[in-house]
């Protein structure tokens, strides 16, 4: 096992294995507007919209596995499970970001080897924060 960077439920993203290459966070605040007495619009904050994490990762299964972690992410996605999302830091100190569900999974397999498996696998995961740190 190498140094873990993220844990999404049972899936471990590591330096060697299923290696993250990009992390994108997006959120939006909801501010509907209405004209008030024919003047400038009045904006009313009504809460937060979705908070979405997009993770990009890759692995080279002929060198170090990584496909086991992908199988765990795919299983969470297909079972529509809500799982914890933990981002690891220095000295293996983790930050529990919150609970997520896996909305989208993308898998690109390239440069096929003699055994029918690609030498490089690329993955895109879209996670949605739910509960206390996200939308209900």
PDB file of C-alpha atoms in Angstrom:
ATOM      1  CA  UNK A   1       0.000   0.000   0.000  1.00  0.00           C
ATOM      2  CA  UNK A   2       1.302   3.438  -0.848  1.00  0.00           C
ATOM      3  CA  UNK A   3       0.451   6.799   0.661  1.00  0.00           C
ATOM      4  CA  UNK A   4      -3.368   7.304   0.669  1.00  0.00           C
ATOM      5  CA  UNK A   5      -4.708  10.648  -0.581  1.00  0.00           C
ATOM      6  CA  UNK A   6      -8.500  10.189  -0.600  1.00  0.00           C
ATOM      7  CA  UNK A   7     -10.955   7.643   0.704  1.00  0.00           C
ATOM      8  CA  UNK A   8     -14.430   7.468  -0.809  1.00  0.00           C
ATOM      9  CA  UNK A   9     -16.255   4.751   1.070  1.00  0.00           C
ATOM     10  CA  UNK A  10     -14.324   1.545   0.406  1.00  0.00           C
ATOM     11  CA  UNK A  11     -12.291   3.066  -2.473  1.00  0.00           C
ATOM     12  CA  UNK A  12      -8.772   4.251  -1.648  1.00  0.00           C
ATOM     13  CA  UNK A  13      -7.043   6.757  -3.936  1.00  0.00           C
ATOM     14  CA  UNK A  14      -3.271   6.464  -3.509  1.00  0.00           C
ATOM     15  CA  UNK A  15       0.005   7.712  -4.944  1.00  0.00           C
ATOM     16  CA  UNK A  16       0.595   4.244  -6.406  1.00  0.00           C
ATOM     17  CA  UNK A  17      -2.593   2.462  -7.485  1.00  0.00           C
ATOM     18  CA  UNK A  18      -5.654   4.548  -8.320  1.00  0.00           C
ATOM     19  CA  UNK A  19      -3.813   7.866  -8.467  1.00  0.00           C
ATOM     20  CA  UNK A  20      -5.740  11.173  -8.440  1.00  0.00           C
ATOM     21  CA  UNK A  21      -4.608  13.722 -11.006  1.00  0.00           C
ATOM     22  CA  UNK A  22      -7.227  16.462 -10.579  1.00  0.00           C
ATOM     23  CA  UNK A  23      -9.803  17.571  -8.022  1.00  0.00           C
ATOM     24  CA  UNK A  24     -12.499  20.122  -8.877  1.00  0.00           C
ATOM     25  CA  UNK A  25     -15.011  21.566  -6.393  1.00  0.00           C
ATOM     26  CA  UNK A  26     -18.075  23.553  -7.460  1.00  0.00           C
ATOM     27  CA  UNK A  27     -20.956  24.970  -5.468  1.00  0.00           C
ATOM     28  CA  UNK A  28     -23.640  27.557  -5.975  1.00  0.00           C
ATOM     29  CA  UNK A  29     -25.666  29.786  -3.712  1.00  0.00           C
ATOM     30  CA  UNK A  30     -29.315  30.396  -4.528  1.00  0.00           C
ATOM     31  CA  UNK A  31     -30.292  34.077  -4.800  1.00  0.00           C
ATOM     32  CA  UNK A  32     -33.669  34.536  -6.527  1.00  0.00           C
ATOM     33  CA  UNK A  33     -34.467  38.102  -7.556  1.00  0.00           C
ATOM     34  CA  UNK A  34     -37.638  40.153  -7.878  1.00  0.00           C
ATOM     35  CA  UNK A  35     -38.413  43.718  -8.903  1.00  0.00           C
ATOM     36  CA  UNK A  36     -39.405  45.843  -5.926  1.00  0.00           C
ATOM     37  CA  UNK A  37     -41.575  48.862  -6.733  1.00  0.00           C
ATOM     38  CA  UNK A  38     -40.182  49.013 -10.284  1.00  0.00           C
ATOM     39  CA  UNK A  39     -36.612  49.705  -9.164  1.00  0.00           C
ATOM     40  CA  UNK A  40     -33.495  47.603  -8.858  1.00  0.00           C
ATOM     41  CA  UNK A  41     -34.059  43.892  -8.265  1.00  0.00           C
ATOM     42  CA  UNK A  42     -34.137  42.649  -4.708  1.00  0.00           C
ATOM     43  CA  UNK A  43     -32.048  39.509  -4.069  1.00  0.00           C
ATOM     44  CA  UNK A  44     -32.994  37.028  -1.365  1.00  0.00           C
ATOM     45  CA  UNK A  45     -30.578  34.289  -0.265  1.00  0.00           C
ATOM     46  CA  UNK A  46     -32.503  31.030   0.015  1.00  0.00           C
ATOM     47  CA  UNK A  47     -29.762  28.496   0.673  1.00  0.00           C
ATOM     48  CA  UNK A  48     -27.092  26.517  -1.050  1.00  0.00           C
ATOM     49  CA  UNK A  49     -27.471  24.454  -4.185  1.00  0.00           C
ATOM     50  CA  UNK A  50     -25.527  21.308  -4.921  1.00  0.00           C
ATOM     51  CA  UNK A  51     -21.907  20.965  -3.907  1.00  0.00           C
ATOM     52  CA  UNK A  52     -20.103  18.812  -6.423  1.00  0.00           C
ATOM     53  CA  UNK A  53     -16.631  17.251  -6.353  1.00  0.00           C
ATOM     54  CA  UNK A  54     -15.154  16.033  -9.619  1.00  0.00           C
ATOM     55  CA  UNK A  55     -12.221  13.652  -9.262  1.00  0.00           C
ATOM     56  CA  UNK A  56      -9.980  12.550 -12.104  1.00  0.00           C
ATOM     57  CA  UNK A  57      -7.716   9.567 -11.539  1.00  0.00           C
ATOM     58  CA  UNK A  58      -5.626   7.029 -13.416  1.00  0.00           C
ATOM     59  CA  UNK A  59      -3.989   3.676 -12.881  1.00  0.00           C
ATOM     60  CA  UNK A  60      -1.643   1.330 -14.664  1.00  0.00           C
ATOM     61  CA  UNK A  61      -2.867  -2.126 -13.628  1.00  0.00           C
ATOM     62  CA  UNK A  62       0.156  -3.922 -15.118  1.00  0.00           C
ATOM     63  CA  UNK A  63       2.366  -2.030 -12.634  1.00  0.00           C
ATOM     64  CA  UNK A  64       0.157  -1.549  -9.554  1.00  0.00           C
ATOM     65  CA  UNK A  65      -3.499  -2.529  -9.301  1.00  0.00           C
ATOM     66  CA  UNK A  66      -5.860   0.456  -8.924  1.00  0.00           C
ATOM     67  CA  UNK A  67      -8.756  -1.439 -10.513  1.00  0.00           C
ATOM     68  CA  UNK A  68      -9.871  -2.723  -7.102  1.00  0.00           C
ATOM     69  CA  UNK A  69     -10.499   0.866  -5.953  1.00  0.00           C
ATOM     70  CA  UNK A  70     -12.321   1.576  -9.222  1.00  0.00           C
ATOM     71  CA  UNK A  71     -14.525  -1.488  -8.634  1.00  0.00           C
ATOM     72  CA  UNK A  72     -15.407  -0.107  -5.171  1.00  0.00           C
ATOM     73  CA  UNK A  73     -16.340   3.298  -6.675  1.00  0.00           C
ATOM     74  CA  UNK A  74     -18.452   1.612  -9.347  1.00  0.00           C
ATOM     75  CA  UNK A  75     -20.174  -0.528  -6.696  1.00  0.00           C
ATOM     76  CA  UNK A  76     -21.031   2.596  -4.610  1.00  0.00           C
ATOM     77  CA  UNK A  77     -22.388   4.236  -7.770  1.00  0.00           C
ATOM     78  CA  UNK A  78     -24.531   1.292  -8.878  1.00  0.00           C
ATOM     79  CA  UNK A  79     -25.910   0.658  -5.380  1.00  0.00           C
ATOM     80  CA  UNK A  80     -26.578   4.404  -4.973  1.00  0.00           C
ATOM     81  CA  UNK A  81     -24.872   4.399  -1.580  1.00  0.00           C
ATOM     82  CA  UNK A  82     -24.055   7.441   0.519  1.00  0.00           C
ATOM     83  CA  UNK A  83     -20.481   7.016   1.761  1.00  0.00           C
ATOM     84  CA  UNK A  84     -17.928   9.113   3.686  1.00  0.00           C
ATOM     85  CA  UNK A  85     -15.416  11.230   1.753  1.00  0.00           C
ATOM     86  CA  UNK A  86     -12.089  11.707   3.523  1.00  0.00           C
ATOM     87  CA  UNK A  87      -9.168  13.728   2.170  1.00  0.00           C
ATOM     88  CA  UNK A  88      -5.843  12.784   3.655  1.00  0.00           C
ATOM     89  CA  UNK A  89      -3.208  15.339   4.581  1.00  0.00           C
ATOM     90  CA  UNK A  90       0.297  15.428   5.978  1.00  0.00           C
ATOM     91  CA  UNK A  91       1.287  12.609   8.373  1.00  0.00           C
ATOM     92  CA  UNK A  92      -1.859  10.655   7.480  1.00  0.00           C
ATOM     93  CA  UNK A  93      -4.132  13.171   9.177  1.00  0.00           C
ATOM     94  CA  UNK A  94      -7.456  13.123   7.358  1.00  0.00           C
ATOM     95  CA  UNK A  95     -10.215  15.676   6.968  1.00  0.00           C
ATOM     96  CA  UNK A  96     -13.731  14.253   6.819  1.00  0.00           C
ATOM     97  CA  UNK A  97     -15.244  16.424   4.119  1.00  0.00           C
ATOM     98  CA  UNK A  98     -18.684  14.860   4.448  1.00  0.00           C
ATOM     99  CA  UNK A  99     -20.910  12.212   2.969  1.00  0.00           C
ATOM    100  CA  UNK A 100     -21.204  11.838  -0.792  1.00  0.00           C
ATOM    101  CA  UNK A 101     -22.934   9.792  -3.435  1.00  0.00           C
ATOM    102  CA  UNK A 102     -21.290   8.961  -6.761  1.00  0.00           C
ATOM    103  CA  UNK A 103     -23.441  10.562  -9.467  1.00  0.00           C
ATOM    104  CA  UNK A 104     -21.266   9.783 -12.495  1.00  0.00           C
ATOM    105  CA  UNK A 105     -18.490   7.349 -13.335  1.00  0.00           C
ATOM    106  CA  UNK A 106     -16.372   7.484 -16.479  1.00  0.00           C
ATOM    107  CA  UNK A 107     -13.726   4.923 -17.472  1.00  0.00           C
ATOM    108  CA  UNK A 108     -11.302   5.203 -20.400  1.00  0.00           C
ATOM    109  CA  UNK A 109      -9.009   2.249 -21.134  1.00  0.00           C
ATOM    110  CA  UNK A 110      -6.076   2.825 -23.530  1.00  0.00           C
ATOM    111  CA  UNK A 111      -3.151   1.048 -25.198  1.00  0.00           C
ATOM    112  CA  UNK A 112      -4.187  -2.584 -24.932  1.00  0.00           C
ATOM    113  CA  UNK A 113      -1.711  -5.225 -23.857  1.00  0.00           C
ATOM    114  CA  UNK A 114      -1.414  -8.851 -24.978  1.00  0.00           C
ATOM    115  CA  UNK A 115      -3.798  -9.931 -22.182  1.00  0.00           C
ATOM    116  CA  UNK A 116      -6.608  -7.689 -23.466  1.00  0.00           C
ATOM    117  CA  UNK A 117      -6.262  -5.141 -20.660  1.00  0.00           C
ATOM    118  CA  UNK A 118      -5.275  -1.558 -21.254  1.00  0.00           C
ATOM    119  CA  UNK A 119      -1.895  -0.355 -20.018  1.00  0.00           C
ATOM    120  CA  UNK A 120      -3.489   2.899 -18.847  1.00  0.00           C
ATOM    121  CA  UNK A 121      -6.923   3.454 -17.343  1.00  0.00           C
ATOM    122  CA  UNK A 122      -8.362   6.930 -16.807  1.00  0.00           C
ATOM    123  CA  UNK A 123     -11.353   7.658 -14.588  1.00  0.00           C
ATOM    124  CA  UNK A 124     -13.718  10.567 -13.966  1.00  0.00           C
ATOM    125  CA  UNK A 125     -15.931  10.551 -10.886  1.00  0.00           C
ATOM    126  CA  UNK A 126     -18.583  13.100  -9.950  1.00  0.00           C
ATOM    127  CA  UNK A 127     -19.447  13.146  -6.248  1.00  0.00           C
ATOM    128  CA  UNK A 128     -22.283  15.132  -4.681  1.00  0.00           C
ATOM    129  CA  UNK A 129     -21.996  16.194  -1.039  1.00  0.00           C
ATOM    130  CA  UNK A 130     -25.083  15.389   1.018  1.00  0.00           C
ATOM    131  CA  UNK A 131     -26.183  15.922   4.588  1.00  0.00           C
ATOM    132  CA  UNK A 132     -24.611  18.452   6.906  1.00  0.00           C
ATOM    133  CA  UNK A 133     -21.942  19.632   4.443  1.00  0.00           C
ATOM    134  CA  UNK A 134     -24.146  19.475   1.356  1.00  0.00           C
ATOM    135  CA  UNK A 135     -27.744  19.554   0.326  1.00  0.00           C
ATOM    136  CA  UNK A 136     -30.208  17.176   2.021  1.00  0.00           C
TER     137      UNK A 136
END
